[in-house]
Short mmCIF file of C-alpha atoms in Angstrom, two decimals:
data_model
loop_
_atom_site.label_atom_id
_atom_site.label_comp_id
_atom_site.label_asym_id
_atom_site.label_seq_id
_atom_site.Cartn_x
_atom_site.Cartn_y
_atom_site.Cartn_z
CA MET A 1 38.26 139.31 -28.05
CA SER A 2 41.42 140.24 -29.93
CA GLY A 3 44.47 141.12 -27.84
CA TRP A 4 45.99 143.29 -30.57
CA THR A 5 47.52 146.54 -29.41
CA ASP A 6 48.81 149.32 -31.60
CA SER A 7 51.87 149.94 -29.48
CA ARG A 8 55.27 149.46 -31.08
CA PRO A 9 57.67 146.92 -29.48
CA ALA A 10 60.25 148.44 -27.24
CA ARG A 11 63.88 148.23 -28.16
CA THR A 12 66.28 146.62 -25.70
CA PRO A 13 68.85 149.16 -24.67
CA GLY A 14 72.37 148.32 -25.83
CA MET A 15 71.26 145.86 -28.64
CA SER A 16 71.30 146.49 -32.36
CA ALA A 17 68.27 145.72 -34.53
CA LYS A 18 69.95 142.51 -35.80
CA GLU A 19 70.70 141.30 -32.28
CA GLU A 20 67.16 142.11 -31.25
CA ILE A 21 65.69 140.05 -34.11
CA LEU A 22 67.96 137.08 -33.48
CA ALA A 23 67.20 137.16 -29.76
CA ARG A 24 63.48 137.05 -30.43
CA VAL A 25 63.91 134.15 -32.90
CA ARG A 26 65.89 132.18 -30.31
CA THR A 27 63.21 132.86 -27.71
CA ALA A 28 60.45 131.70 -30.08
CA LEU A 29 62.33 128.47 -30.97
CA ALA A 30 62.83 127.65 -27.31
CA VAL A 31 59.08 127.60 -26.61
CA PRO A 32 57.56 124.05 -27.07
CA ARG A 33 55.07 123.79 -29.92
CA ARG A 34 51.46 123.57 -28.91
CA ASP A 35 50.90 120.32 -30.89
CA GLU A 36 53.99 118.74 -29.28
CA VAL A 37 55.20 117.38 -32.62
CA THR A 38 58.91 117.79 -32.26
CA GLU A 39 60.34 114.58 -33.79
CA ALA A 40 59.80 112.84 -37.13
CA ALA A 41 58.28 109.87 -35.29
CA ASP A 42 55.59 112.18 -33.86
CA VAL A 43 54.22 113.01 -37.31
CA PRO A 44 50.99 111.06 -37.84
CA ARG A 45 51.23 108.56 -40.73
CA THR A 46 47.59 107.48 -40.83
CA TYR A 47 46.87 109.13 -44.16
CA GLN A 48 45.12 107.09 -46.84
CA ARG A 49 47.25 105.23 -49.35
CA ALA A 50 46.39 104.80 -53.01
CA ASP A 51 45.96 101.03 -52.59
CA ASP A 52 43.87 101.08 -49.39
CA LYS A 53 40.54 100.70 -51.20
CA GLN A 54 41.92 97.97 -53.44
CA GLU A 55 43.23 95.92 -50.51
CA LEU A 56 40.19 96.43 -48.28
CA ARG A 57 37.42 96.10 -50.85
CA THR A 58 38.73 93.09 -52.74
CA ALA A 59 37.17 89.89 -51.42
CA PRO A 60 39.80 87.34 -50.29
CA GLU A 61 38.43 84.65 -52.60
CA LYS A 62 38.68 87.02 -55.55
CA ALA A 63 42.28 87.88 -54.66
CA ARG A 64 43.12 84.16 -54.54
CA SER A 65 41.49 83.59 -57.94
CA VAL A 66 43.55 86.42 -59.46
CA LEU A 67 46.68 84.92 -57.91
CA VAL A 68 45.93 81.53 -59.46
CA GLN A 69 45.35 83.11 -62.86
CA ARG A 70 48.60 85.11 -62.75
CA LEU A 71 50.62 82.11 -61.58
CA GLU A 72 49.26 80.01 -64.42
CA ASP A 73 50.07 82.83 -66.85
CA CYS A 74 53.66 82.46 -65.64
CA THR A 75 53.47 78.69 -66.45
CA ALA A 76 53.42 77.67 -62.78
CA THR A 77 51.19 74.77 -61.75
CA VAL A 78 48.67 75.59 -59.02
CA HIS A 79 46.91 73.10 -56.73
CA ARG A 80 44.08 74.41 -54.53
CA ALA A 81 43.66 72.58 -51.23
CA THR A 82 42.46 72.94 -47.66
CA ALA A 83 44.40 72.35 -44.48
CA ASP A 84 43.12 68.77 -44.33
CA THR A 85 43.85 67.86 -47.95
CA ALA A 86 47.15 69.75 -48.24
CA PRO A 87 49.44 66.83 -47.13
CA ALA A 88 48.04 64.54 -49.84
CA VAL A 89 48.20 67.29 -52.48
CA ILE A 90 51.82 68.08 -51.54
CA ALA A 91 52.75 64.39 -51.70
CA ALA A 92 51.18 64.11 -55.16
CA ALA A 93 53.05 67.19 -56.39
CA LEU A 94 56.34 65.62 -55.22
CA GLY A 95 55.41 62.20 -56.51
CA GLY A 96 58.24 61.88 -59.02
CA ALA A 97 61.01 63.05 -56.71
CA ARG A 98 63.44 60.63 -55.07
CA SER A 99 64.82 63.21 -52.63
CA VAL A 100 63.38 66.43 -51.24
CA VAL A 101 65.11 69.15 -49.21
CA VAL A 102 63.01 71.13 -46.70
CA PRO A 103 63.75 74.05 -44.33
CA SER A 104 64.11 73.22 -40.67
CA GLY A 105 60.92 75.04 -39.60
CA LEU A 106 58.51 73.61 -42.16
CA PRO A 107 55.33 72.16 -40.53
CA ALA A 108 55.71 68.39 -40.25
CA ALA A 109 52.15 67.83 -41.47
CA TRP A 110 53.09 69.21 -44.89
CA HIS A 111 55.58 66.42 -45.64
CA GLU A 112 54.30 63.53 -43.56
CA GLN A 113 52.88 61.79 -46.67
CA VAL A 114 55.87 62.41 -48.92
CA ASP A 115 57.48 59.13 -50.00
CA ALA A 116 60.80 60.63 -51.13
CA SER A 117 63.94 60.76 -49.02
CA LEU A 118 63.65 63.88 -46.87
CA VAL A 119 66.67 66.12 -46.24
CA VAL A 120 66.23 68.77 -43.53
CA ASP A 121 68.52 71.65 -44.46
CA ASP A 122 70.97 72.65 -41.75
CA GLY A 123 72.85 75.18 -43.86
CA THR A 124 75.87 73.00 -44.56
CA ALA A 125 74.95 71.49 -47.94
CA THR A 126 76.95 72.95 -50.82
CA PRO A 127 75.37 73.95 -54.16
CA HIS A 128 76.83 70.80 -55.71
CA GLN A 129 75.18 68.66 -53.02
CA LEU A 130 71.86 70.53 -53.48
CA GLU A 131 72.05 69.96 -57.22
CA ALA A 132 71.85 66.22 -56.61
CA ILE A 133 68.49 66.65 -54.79
CA ASP A 134 65.41 66.35 -57.00
CA ALA A 135 63.06 68.88 -55.38
CA VAL A 136 62.57 71.43 -52.63
CA LEU A 137 59.48 72.02 -50.50
CA THR A 138 59.12 75.43 -48.79
CA GLY A 139 56.56 77.79 -47.35
CA CYS A 140 56.47 81.49 -48.26
CA HIS A 141 56.06 84.90 -46.64
CA THR A 142 53.68 86.67 -49.05
CA ALA A 143 51.98 86.06 -52.40
CA ILE A 144 51.08 89.03 -54.62
CA ALA A 145 47.90 88.39 -56.59
CA LEU A 146 48.20 91.07 -59.31
CA THR A 147 51.73 90.02 -60.32
CA GLY A 148 51.63 86.33 -59.45
CA THR A 149 54.75 86.77 -57.34
CA ILE A 150 55.81 84.52 -54.47
CA VAL A 151 57.89 86.26 -51.80
CA LEU A 152 60.33 84.08 -49.86
CA ARG A 153 62.09 85.25 -46.73
CA ASN A 154 65.34 83.69 -45.56
CA ASP A 155 63.83 82.06 -42.48
CA ASP A 156 63.05 78.58 -41.18
CA ARG A 157 59.94 78.22 -43.38
CA ALA A 158 61.32 79.30 -46.77
CA GLY A 159 64.92 78.39 -46.02
CA ARG A 160 68.07 79.96 -47.35
CA ARG A 161 68.13 81.19 -50.91
CA ALA A 162 70.28 78.31 -52.21
CA ILE A 163 67.75 75.57 -51.48
CA SER A 164 65.00 77.41 -53.39
CA LEU A 165 67.23 78.10 -56.41
CA VAL A 166 69.38 75.01 -56.98
CA PRO A 167 66.95 72.00 -57.05
CA ASP A 168 65.13 71.83 -60.38
CA HIS A 169 61.63 71.35 -58.92
CA HIS A 170 60.19 73.78 -56.36
CA VAL A 171 56.94 73.12 -54.51
CA VAL A 172 55.88 76.12 -52.41
CA VAL A 173 52.95 76.26 -50.00
CA VAL A 174 50.93 79.49 -49.83
CA GLU A 175 48.40 79.99 -47.01
CA SER A 176 45.34 82.13 -47.65
CA GLU A 177 46.26 84.84 -45.15
CA GLN A 178 49.56 85.37 -46.97
CA VAL A 179 47.82 86.51 -50.16
CA VAL A 180 47.74 90.29 -50.79
CA VAL A 181 46.38 92.12 -53.80
CA GLY A 182 49.18 94.49 -54.79
CA VAL A 183 52.88 95.19 -54.45
CA PRO A 184 52.56 98.12 -51.94
CA LYS A 185 50.93 95.84 -49.35
CA ALA A 186 53.63 93.23 -49.90
CA ILE A 187 56.34 95.85 -49.40
CA GLU A 188 54.61 96.90 -46.17
CA ARG A 189 54.73 93.31 -44.92
CA MET A 190 58.38 92.95 -45.96
CA ALA A 191 59.25 96.19 -44.12
CA GLU A 192 58.56 94.40 -40.81
CA THR A 193 61.96 92.71 -41.23
CA PRO A 194 63.83 94.99 -43.64
CA ALA A 195 67.22 93.44 -42.96
CA ALA A 196 66.13 89.94 -44.06
CA ALA A 197 67.23 88.42 -47.36
CA TRP A 198 64.31 88.19 -49.79
CA THR A 199 63.69 86.19 -52.95
CA LEU A 200 60.83 87.13 -55.29
CA ILE A 201 59.81 84.60 -57.91
CA SER A 202 57.16 84.85 -60.63
CA GLY A 203 56.90 81.45 -62.28
CA PRO A 204 59.72 79.08 -63.15
CA SER A 205 63.13 80.52 -63.92
CA ALA A 206 63.27 81.57 -67.58
CA SER A 207 65.52 83.54 -69.86
CA SER A 208 65.98 84.14 -73.58
CA GLY A 209 68.96 84.63 -75.83
CA ILE A 210 69.53 86.91 -78.78
CA ASP A 211 67.21 84.75 -80.89
CA LEU A 212 64.41 85.29 -78.30
CA GLU A 213 63.99 81.57 -77.66
CA ARG A 214 62.71 80.93 -74.13
CA VAL A 215 65.01 78.76 -72.03
CA GLU A 216 63.80 77.64 -68.62
CA GLY A 217 65.91 76.73 -65.62
CA MET A 218 68.78 79.13 -66.29
CA HIS A 219 68.77 80.78 -62.84
CA GLY A 220 66.47 78.58 -60.77
CA PRO A 221 63.99 75.69 -60.85
CA ARG A 222 62.42 74.78 -64.18
CA ARG A 223 59.26 73.55 -62.44
CA LEU A 224 57.26 75.62 -59.96
CA GLU A 225 54.20 74.15 -58.30
CA VAL A 226 52.14 76.18 -55.83
CA ILE A 227 49.92 74.60 -53.20
CA LEU A 228 47.31 77.20 -52.22
CA ILE A 229 45.70 76.36 -48.87
CA GLU A 230 42.25 77.94 -48.69
CA PRO A 231 39.67 78.06 -45.87
CA GLU A 232 37.29 75.17 -45.48
CA PRO A 233 34.07 75.84 -47.42
CA ASP A 234 31.01 76.73 -45.38
CA PRO A 235 28.74 73.71 -44.72
CA ALA A 236 25.50 73.60 -46.66
CA PRO A 237 22.45 74.61 -44.56
CA SER A 238 20.45 71.58 -43.38
CA ALA A 239 16.81 71.31 -42.30
CA THR A 240 15.99 71.02 -38.59
CA PRO A 241 15.24 67.37 -37.62
CA GLY A 242 11.49 66.69 -37.38
CA THR A 243 10.52 69.49 -39.70
CA THR A 244 9.65 69.45 -43.38
CA PRO A 245 10.56 72.15 -45.83
CA ARG A 246 7.76 74.63 -46.26
CA ALA A 247 6.22 74.65 -49.73
CA ALA A 248 6.38 77.84 -51.70
CA PRO A 249 3.14 79.86 -51.53
CA ALA A 250 0.86 79.33 -54.47
CA ASP A 251 0.56 82.05 -57.05
CA PRO A 252 -2.85 83.71 -56.40
CA GLN A 253 -3.22 84.38 -60.14
CA GLU A 254 -2.71 80.72 -61.05
CA LYS A 255 -6.02 79.03 -61.95
CA SER A 256 -6.88 75.43 -61.17
CA PRO A 257 -7.90 73.21 -64.12
#
C-alpha cells in the first residue's frame, strides 16, 4: 500500500528555503545506501566481455594450431613436443650452438640433453659478453594465438630482457596452458603483475629501410624457434583380454548367393 500523503513538508523555523534544501541533501547523503555499494571496489565487474565466447568456446587444440600457423607466418620455426620428448627436441633446436645462456629458474629437464656450454644468467653479464654467446633458451609467460605473439616476463623463467634480445638465436618453450586466443586475455594475465617488465615478440627481429628491403636481426635475434609442449595424446582404446571384437550385424536386405 502506498505511503503517499498529500500534506506539504513543514518548514523549519528560522531557516531559509536554501538552507532547508541543503540540510535535507546532507541528511540524505548521510544515510547508507541500501545496496551498500559505497566504494569503486564494491562495483561488480562480472559483466560479459566481448572476447569471453571466443576464449571459452575455442578448443585448446585449435588455439594451438592457430598459434603455430601465425608463428610460421612470422618466419619462426615451431617444434611440437610433449613433456617427455621436449628435452630431446630442445637439444636438437640448439644443436649448432656452442654456448647457451639460460635464466636461473628454467626447469633443469629442459636443458639436460643440451651439449653446448651452459651459462646460467646471474644478471652480471654485459651486452658485449652476451653477444659472444650463440643462443638463449627461455620459457615464456603467455602466447597469443591470433597474433602469434610470445609474451616474456622479466622473471626467473624468461630472464631479463637483455638475454632474450642480444644472442642471435632464441629458443623459447611454450606450455599448452600458456596459450590464449586473443590479446584481451593476454592483457588480463599480464595485469596480475602490472609492474613487471614485459617483452612481446612476434617472430624474429626484422626491420626495413627506405628501399623496403627486409633486414633481420636489427633489434633482436635473427632466429626464433618455439618449442610447443602439448598434452600427451589419449591412448587408443584396446579390446578387453579374452574377448573378441563383435562382428557388425548383417544387413537384413543383403541376399546370400
